[in-house]
Short mmCIF file of C-alpha atoms and ligand atoms in Angstrom, two decimals:
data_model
loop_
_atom_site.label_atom_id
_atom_site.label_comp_id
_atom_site.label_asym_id
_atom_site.label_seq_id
_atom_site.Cartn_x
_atom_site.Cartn_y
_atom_site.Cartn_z
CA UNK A 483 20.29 -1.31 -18.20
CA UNK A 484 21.46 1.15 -15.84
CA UNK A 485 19.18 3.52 -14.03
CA UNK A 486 19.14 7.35 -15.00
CA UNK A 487 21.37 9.19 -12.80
CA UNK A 488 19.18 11.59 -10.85
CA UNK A 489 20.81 15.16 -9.55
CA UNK A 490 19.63 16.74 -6.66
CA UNK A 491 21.06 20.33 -5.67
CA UNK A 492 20.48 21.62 -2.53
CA UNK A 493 20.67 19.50 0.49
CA UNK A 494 18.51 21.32 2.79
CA UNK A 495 15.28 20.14 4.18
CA UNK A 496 13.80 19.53 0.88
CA UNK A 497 17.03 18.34 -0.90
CA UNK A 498 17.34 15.38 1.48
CA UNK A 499 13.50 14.38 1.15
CA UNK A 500 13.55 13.92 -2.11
CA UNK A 501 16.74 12.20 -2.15
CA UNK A 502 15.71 9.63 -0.23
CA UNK A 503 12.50 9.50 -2.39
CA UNK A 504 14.73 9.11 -5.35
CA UNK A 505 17.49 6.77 -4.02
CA UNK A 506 14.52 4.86 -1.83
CA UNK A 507 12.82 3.86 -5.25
CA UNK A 508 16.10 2.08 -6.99
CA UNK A 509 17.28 5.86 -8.91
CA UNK A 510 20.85 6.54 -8.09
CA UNK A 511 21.23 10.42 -6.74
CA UNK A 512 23.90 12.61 -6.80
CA UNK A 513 23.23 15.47 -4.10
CA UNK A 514 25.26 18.85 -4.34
CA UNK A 515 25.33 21.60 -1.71
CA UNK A 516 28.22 24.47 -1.04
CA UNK A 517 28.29 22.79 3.04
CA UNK A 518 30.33 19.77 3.67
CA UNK A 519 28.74 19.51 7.08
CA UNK A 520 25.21 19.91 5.41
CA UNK A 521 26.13 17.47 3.62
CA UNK A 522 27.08 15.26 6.28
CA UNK A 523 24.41 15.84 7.93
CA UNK A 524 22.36 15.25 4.64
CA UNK A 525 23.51 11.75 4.15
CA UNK A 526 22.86 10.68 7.80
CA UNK A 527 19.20 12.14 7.15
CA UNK A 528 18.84 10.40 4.01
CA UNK A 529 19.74 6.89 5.91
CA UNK A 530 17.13 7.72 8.67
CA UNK A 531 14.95 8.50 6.24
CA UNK A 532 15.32 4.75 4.42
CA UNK A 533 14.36 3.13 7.48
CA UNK A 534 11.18 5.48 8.25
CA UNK A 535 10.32 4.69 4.86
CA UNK A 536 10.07 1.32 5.06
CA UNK A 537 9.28 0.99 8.19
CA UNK A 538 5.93 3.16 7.73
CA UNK A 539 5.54 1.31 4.12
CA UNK A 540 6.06 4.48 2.32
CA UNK A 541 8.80 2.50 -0.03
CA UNK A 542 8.12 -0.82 -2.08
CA UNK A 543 8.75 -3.67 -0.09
CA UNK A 544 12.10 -5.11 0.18
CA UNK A 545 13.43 -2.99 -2.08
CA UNK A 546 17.09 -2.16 -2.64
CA UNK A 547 18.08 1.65 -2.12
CA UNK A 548 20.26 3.39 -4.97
CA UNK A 549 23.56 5.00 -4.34
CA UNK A 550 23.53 8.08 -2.93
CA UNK A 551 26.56 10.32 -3.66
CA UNK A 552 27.09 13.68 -2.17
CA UNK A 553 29.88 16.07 -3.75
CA UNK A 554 30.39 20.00 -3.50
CA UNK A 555 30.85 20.25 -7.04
CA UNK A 556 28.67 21.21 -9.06
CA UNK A 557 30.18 19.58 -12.02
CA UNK A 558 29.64 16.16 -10.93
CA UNK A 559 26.37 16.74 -12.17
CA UNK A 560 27.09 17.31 -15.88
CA UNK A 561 26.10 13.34 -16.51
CA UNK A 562 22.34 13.65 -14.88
CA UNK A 563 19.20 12.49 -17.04
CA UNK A 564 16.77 15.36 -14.67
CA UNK A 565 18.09 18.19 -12.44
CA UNK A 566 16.11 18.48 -9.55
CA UNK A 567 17.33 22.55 -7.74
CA UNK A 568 16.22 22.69 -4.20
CA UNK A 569 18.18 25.72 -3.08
CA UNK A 570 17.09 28.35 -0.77
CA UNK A 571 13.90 30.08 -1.68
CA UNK A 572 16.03 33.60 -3.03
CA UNK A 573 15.37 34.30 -6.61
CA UNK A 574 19.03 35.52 -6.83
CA UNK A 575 20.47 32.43 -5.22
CA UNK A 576 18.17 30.28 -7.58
CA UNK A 577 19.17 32.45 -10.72
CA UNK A 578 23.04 31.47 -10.24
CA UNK A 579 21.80 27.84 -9.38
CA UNK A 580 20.13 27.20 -12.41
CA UNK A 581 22.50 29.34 -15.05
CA UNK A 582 25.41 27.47 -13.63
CA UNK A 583 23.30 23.96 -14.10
CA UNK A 584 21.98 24.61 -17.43
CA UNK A 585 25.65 25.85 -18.54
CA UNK A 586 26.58 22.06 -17.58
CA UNK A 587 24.14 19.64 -18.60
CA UNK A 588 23.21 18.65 -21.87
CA UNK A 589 20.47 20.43 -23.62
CA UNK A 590 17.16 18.23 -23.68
CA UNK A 591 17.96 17.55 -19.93
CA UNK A 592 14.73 17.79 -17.69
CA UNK A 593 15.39 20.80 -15.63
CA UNK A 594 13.58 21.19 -12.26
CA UNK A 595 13.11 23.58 -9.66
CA UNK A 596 11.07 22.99 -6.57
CA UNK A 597 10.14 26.17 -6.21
CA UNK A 598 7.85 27.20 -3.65
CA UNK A 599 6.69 29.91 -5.50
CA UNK A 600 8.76 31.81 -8.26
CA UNK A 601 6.95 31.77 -11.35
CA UNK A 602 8.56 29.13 -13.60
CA UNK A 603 8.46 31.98 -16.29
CA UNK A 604 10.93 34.36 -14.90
CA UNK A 605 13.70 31.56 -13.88
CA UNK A 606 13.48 30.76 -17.50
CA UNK A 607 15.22 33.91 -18.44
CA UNK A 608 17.61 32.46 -16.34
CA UNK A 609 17.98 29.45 -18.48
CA UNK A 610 20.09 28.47 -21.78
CA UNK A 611 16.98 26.20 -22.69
CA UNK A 612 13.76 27.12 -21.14
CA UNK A 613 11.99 24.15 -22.75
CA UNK A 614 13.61 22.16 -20.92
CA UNK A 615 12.37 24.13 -17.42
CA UNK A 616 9.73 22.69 -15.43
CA UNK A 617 8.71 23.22 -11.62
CA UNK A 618 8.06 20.62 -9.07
CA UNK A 619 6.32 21.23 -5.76
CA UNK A 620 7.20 17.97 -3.24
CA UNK A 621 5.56 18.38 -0.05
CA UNK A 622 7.32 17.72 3.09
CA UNK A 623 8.53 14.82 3.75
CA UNK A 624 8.50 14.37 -0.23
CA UNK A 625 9.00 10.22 0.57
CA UNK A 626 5.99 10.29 3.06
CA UNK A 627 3.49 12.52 0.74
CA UNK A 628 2.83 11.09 -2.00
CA UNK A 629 0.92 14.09 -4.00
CA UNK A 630 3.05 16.62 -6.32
CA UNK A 631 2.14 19.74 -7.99
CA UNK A 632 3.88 20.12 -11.25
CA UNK A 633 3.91 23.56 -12.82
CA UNK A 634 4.26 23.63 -16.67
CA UNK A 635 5.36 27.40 -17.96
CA UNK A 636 4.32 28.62 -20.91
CA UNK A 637 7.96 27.93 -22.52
CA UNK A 638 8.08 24.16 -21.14
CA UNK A 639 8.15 21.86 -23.34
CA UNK A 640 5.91 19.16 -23.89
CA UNK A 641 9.12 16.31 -24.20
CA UNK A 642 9.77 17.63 -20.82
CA UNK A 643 6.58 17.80 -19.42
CA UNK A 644 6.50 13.63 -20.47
CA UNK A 645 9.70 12.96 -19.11
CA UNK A 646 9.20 14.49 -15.26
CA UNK A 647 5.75 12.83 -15.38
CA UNK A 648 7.47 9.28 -15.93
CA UNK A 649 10.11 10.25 -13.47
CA UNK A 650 7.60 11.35 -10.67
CA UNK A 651 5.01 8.17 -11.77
CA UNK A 652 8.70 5.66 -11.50
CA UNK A 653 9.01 7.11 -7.87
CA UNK A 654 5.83 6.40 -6.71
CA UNK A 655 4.22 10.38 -7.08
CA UNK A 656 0.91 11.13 -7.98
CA UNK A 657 1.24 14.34 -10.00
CA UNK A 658 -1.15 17.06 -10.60
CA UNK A 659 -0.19 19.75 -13.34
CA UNK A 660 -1.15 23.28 -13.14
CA UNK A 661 -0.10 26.34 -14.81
CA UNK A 662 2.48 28.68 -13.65
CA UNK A 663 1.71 31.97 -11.27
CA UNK A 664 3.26 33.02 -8.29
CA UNK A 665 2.58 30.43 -5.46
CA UNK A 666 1.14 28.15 -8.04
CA UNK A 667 -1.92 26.58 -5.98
CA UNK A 668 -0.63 24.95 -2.81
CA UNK A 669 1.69 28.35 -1.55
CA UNK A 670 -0.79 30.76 -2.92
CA UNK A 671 -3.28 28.72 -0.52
CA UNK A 672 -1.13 27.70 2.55
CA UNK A 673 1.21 30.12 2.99
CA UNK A 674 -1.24 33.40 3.74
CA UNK A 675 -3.14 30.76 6.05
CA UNK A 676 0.17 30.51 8.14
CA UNK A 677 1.33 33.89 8.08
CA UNK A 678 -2.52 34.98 9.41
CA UNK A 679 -2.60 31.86 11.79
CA UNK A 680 0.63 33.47 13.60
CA UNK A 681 -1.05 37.08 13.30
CA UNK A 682 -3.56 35.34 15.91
CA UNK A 683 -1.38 34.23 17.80
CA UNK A 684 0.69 37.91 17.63
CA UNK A 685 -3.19 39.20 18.33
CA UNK A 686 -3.28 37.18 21.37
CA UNK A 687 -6.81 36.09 19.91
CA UNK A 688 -5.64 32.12 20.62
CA UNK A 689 -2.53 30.50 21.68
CA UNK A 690 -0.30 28.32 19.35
CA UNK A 691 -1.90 25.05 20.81
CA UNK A 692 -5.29 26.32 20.18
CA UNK A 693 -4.94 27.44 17.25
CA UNK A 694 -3.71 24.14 15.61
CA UNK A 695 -6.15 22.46 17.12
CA UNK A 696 -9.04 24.22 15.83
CA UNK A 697 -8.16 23.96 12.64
CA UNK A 698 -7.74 20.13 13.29
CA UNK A 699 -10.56 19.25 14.82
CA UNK A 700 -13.07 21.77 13.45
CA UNK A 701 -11.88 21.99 9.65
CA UNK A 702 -9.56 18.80 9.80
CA UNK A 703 -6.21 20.02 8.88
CA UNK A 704 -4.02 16.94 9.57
CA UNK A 705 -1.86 19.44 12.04
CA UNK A 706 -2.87 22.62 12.54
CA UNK A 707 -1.00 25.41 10.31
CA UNK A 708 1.35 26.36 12.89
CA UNK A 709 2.46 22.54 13.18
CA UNK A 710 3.20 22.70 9.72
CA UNK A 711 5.07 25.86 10.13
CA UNK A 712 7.88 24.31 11.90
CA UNK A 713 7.50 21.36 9.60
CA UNK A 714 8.63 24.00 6.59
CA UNK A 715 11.10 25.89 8.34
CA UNK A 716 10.09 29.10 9.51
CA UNK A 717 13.16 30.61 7.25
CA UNK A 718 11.98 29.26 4.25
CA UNK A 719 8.27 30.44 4.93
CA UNK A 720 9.48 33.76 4.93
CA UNK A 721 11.45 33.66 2.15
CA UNK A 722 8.56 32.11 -0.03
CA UNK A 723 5.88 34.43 1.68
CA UNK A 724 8.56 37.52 0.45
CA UNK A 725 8.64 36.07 -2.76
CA UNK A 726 4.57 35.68 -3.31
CA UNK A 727 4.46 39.39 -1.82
CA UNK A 728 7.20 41.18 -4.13
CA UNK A 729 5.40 39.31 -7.00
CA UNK A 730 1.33 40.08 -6.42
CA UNK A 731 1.57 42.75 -3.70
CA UNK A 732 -0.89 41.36 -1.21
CA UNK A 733 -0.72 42.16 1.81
CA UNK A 734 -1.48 39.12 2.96
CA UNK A 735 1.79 37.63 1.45
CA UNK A 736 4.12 40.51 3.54
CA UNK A 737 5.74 37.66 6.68
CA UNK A 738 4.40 38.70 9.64
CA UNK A 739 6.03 40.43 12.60
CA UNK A 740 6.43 36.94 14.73
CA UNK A 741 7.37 34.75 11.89
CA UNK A 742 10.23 37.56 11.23
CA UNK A 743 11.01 37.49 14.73
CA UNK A 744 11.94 33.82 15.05
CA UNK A 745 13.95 33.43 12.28
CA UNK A 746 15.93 36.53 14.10
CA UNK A 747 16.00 33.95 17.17
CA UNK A 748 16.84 31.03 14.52
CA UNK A 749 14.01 29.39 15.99
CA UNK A 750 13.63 27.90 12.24
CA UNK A 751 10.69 25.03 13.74
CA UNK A 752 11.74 21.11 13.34
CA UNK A 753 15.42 21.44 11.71
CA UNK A 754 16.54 23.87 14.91
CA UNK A 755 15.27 22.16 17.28
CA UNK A 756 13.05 25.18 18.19
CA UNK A 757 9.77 27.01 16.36
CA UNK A 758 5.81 27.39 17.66
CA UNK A 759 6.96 24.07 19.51
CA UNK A 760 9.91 23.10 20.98
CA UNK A 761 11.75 19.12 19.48
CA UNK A 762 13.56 17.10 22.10
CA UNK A 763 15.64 16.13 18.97
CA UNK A 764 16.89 18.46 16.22
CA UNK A 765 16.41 17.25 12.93
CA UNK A 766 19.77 16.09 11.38
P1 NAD B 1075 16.83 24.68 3.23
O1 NAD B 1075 17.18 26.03 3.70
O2 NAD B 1075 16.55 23.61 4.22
O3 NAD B 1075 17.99 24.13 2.25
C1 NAD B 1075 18.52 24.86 1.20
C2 NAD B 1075 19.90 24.28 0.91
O4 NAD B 1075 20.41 24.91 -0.29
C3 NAD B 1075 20.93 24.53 2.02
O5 NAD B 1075 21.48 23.30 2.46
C4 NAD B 1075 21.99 25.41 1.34
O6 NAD B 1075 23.30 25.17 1.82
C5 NAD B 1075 21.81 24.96 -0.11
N1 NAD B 1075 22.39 25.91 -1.07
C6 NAD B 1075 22.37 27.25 -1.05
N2 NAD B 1075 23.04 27.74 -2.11
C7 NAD B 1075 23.50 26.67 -2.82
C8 NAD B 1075 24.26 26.53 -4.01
N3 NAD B 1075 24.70 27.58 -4.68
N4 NAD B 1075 24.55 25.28 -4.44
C9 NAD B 1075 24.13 24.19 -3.75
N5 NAD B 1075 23.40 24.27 -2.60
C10 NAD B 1075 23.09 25.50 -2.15
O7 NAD B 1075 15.59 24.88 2.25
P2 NAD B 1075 14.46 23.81 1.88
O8 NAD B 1075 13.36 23.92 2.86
O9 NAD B 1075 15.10 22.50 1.60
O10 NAD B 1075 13.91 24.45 0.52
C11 NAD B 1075 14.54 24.19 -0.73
C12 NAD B 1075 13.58 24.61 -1.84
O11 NAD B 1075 12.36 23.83 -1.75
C13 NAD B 1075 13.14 26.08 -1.71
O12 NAD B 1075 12.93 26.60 -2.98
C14 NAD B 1075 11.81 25.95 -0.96
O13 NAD B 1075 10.99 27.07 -1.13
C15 NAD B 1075 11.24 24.70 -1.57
N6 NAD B 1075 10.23 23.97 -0.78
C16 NAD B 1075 10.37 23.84 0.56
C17 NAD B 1075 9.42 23.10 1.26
C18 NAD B 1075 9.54 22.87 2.74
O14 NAD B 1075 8.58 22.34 3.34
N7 NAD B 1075 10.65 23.22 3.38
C19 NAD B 1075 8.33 22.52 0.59
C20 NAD B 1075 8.24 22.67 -0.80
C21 NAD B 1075 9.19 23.40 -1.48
#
């Protein structure tokens, strides 16, 4: 029997993770962005990302890897069994994304966003079939870390709730459902951590360095918030801290002064080249 066809939009940071997740564990993936380089650069990623994979045991051994197709059309999509959206973290840009899917595919088709933080309730309105809507949280890099949030609205529907559990459970995951609010539990926690951790820093209370590394070695965060900063992508930070503040108001949420500063410098972390640290190699 042939596998489900798996389509991925977005071929960002997160877009390419989880395609070679996907593709890595035997699902073919079709992968969609509006960038023909991005996706160039997206399918070279992937194919590096195979070979870390197995190399760090992070994929079945001697497995075979699924096709990976990439395609500026959104249309080439209409055939998926689950949507996965991984667009950029702007509720407008997401809204367009996921009318224009749900327009396409047929209706009882697992849709997914992986959101960083947009209540799965308001991109429902945004939906022909909000049952079907469901919001996935893959960490970075989603084939290295195995853990997934999954965030059920209150208008998902239980068929789909089954379906993306068997999906994430085929690919290896280890999912943990929650219910929907902005940030959901892993933004809502990390991302105020970050944006104070580079308040410090703007403070001049501690430097970059020693700031990760007291929160590795004294509370044992595997690499210090700031690390994982630049792992993100300082854009998207912003965008998902902007998102968590419109939506509760905290001030704790509003992106701080130096994380808006280096996305002005596009010193974006890991995928420039540039962020708290500086990469001999850009990621590509
Ligand atoms: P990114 O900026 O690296 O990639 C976003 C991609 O979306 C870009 O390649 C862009 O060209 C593409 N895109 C924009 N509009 C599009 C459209 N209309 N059709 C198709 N593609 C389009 O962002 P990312 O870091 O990969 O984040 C993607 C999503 O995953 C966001 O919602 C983000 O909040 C979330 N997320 C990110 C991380 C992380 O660590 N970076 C972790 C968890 C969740």
């Amino acid at each position: 029997m042939d596998e489900p066809l798996i389509a991925i939009v977005g071929a960002g940071v997160m877009g390419t993770g989880i395609s070679t997740l996907v593709v890595g564990h035997g699902l073919p993936v079709v992968l969609v962005d509006v960038d023909e380089d991005v996706l160039e650069r997206a399918a070279r990623a992937v194919a590096n990302g195979l070979r870390h994979a197995q190399l760090t045991g992070s994929l079945p051994a001697g497995s075979t890897p699924a096709e990976l197709r990439t395609t500026l059309s959104l249309n080439d999509i209409a055939d998926a069994a689950v949507v996965i959206e991984a667009v950029t973290e702007l509720p407008e840009k997401k809204a367009d994304v996921l009318a224009a899917v749900s327009a396409l595919v047929k209706p009882g088709t697992p849709l997914i966003s992986n959101t960083s933080g947009i209540p799965i309730d308001e991109m429902a309105a945004w939906v022909k079939s909000p049952g079907d809507l469901i919001g996935t949280h893959f960490m970075n890099p989603a084939y290295l870390i195995s853990m997934v949030e999954v965030i059920r609205g209150p208008q998902t529907a239980d068929e789909t709730v089954e379906s993306v559990l068997s999906m994430l459970t085929r690919i290896g995951r280890r999912p943990v459902v929650v219910r929907d609010a902005p940030g959901f539990v892993t933004s809502r926690l990390l991302h105020p951590m970050i944006n104070d951790a580079a308040q410090v820093v703007s403070a001049g209370t501690a430097t970059v360095e020693d700031v990760d590394t007291l929160m590795q070695g004294c509370l044992g965060h595997p690499t210090g918030p700031l690390r994982t900063a630049d792992l993100i992508g300082i854009d998207n930070l912003v965008d998902a801290l902007e998102a968590l503040y419109q939506r509760t108001g905290d001030e704790r949420h509003r992106p701080s002064e130096l994380l808006l500063e280096k996305v002005r410098l596009g010193e974006l972390g890991r995928k420039s080249g540039r962020g708290f640290y500086n990469y001999s190699e850009a990621q590509s």
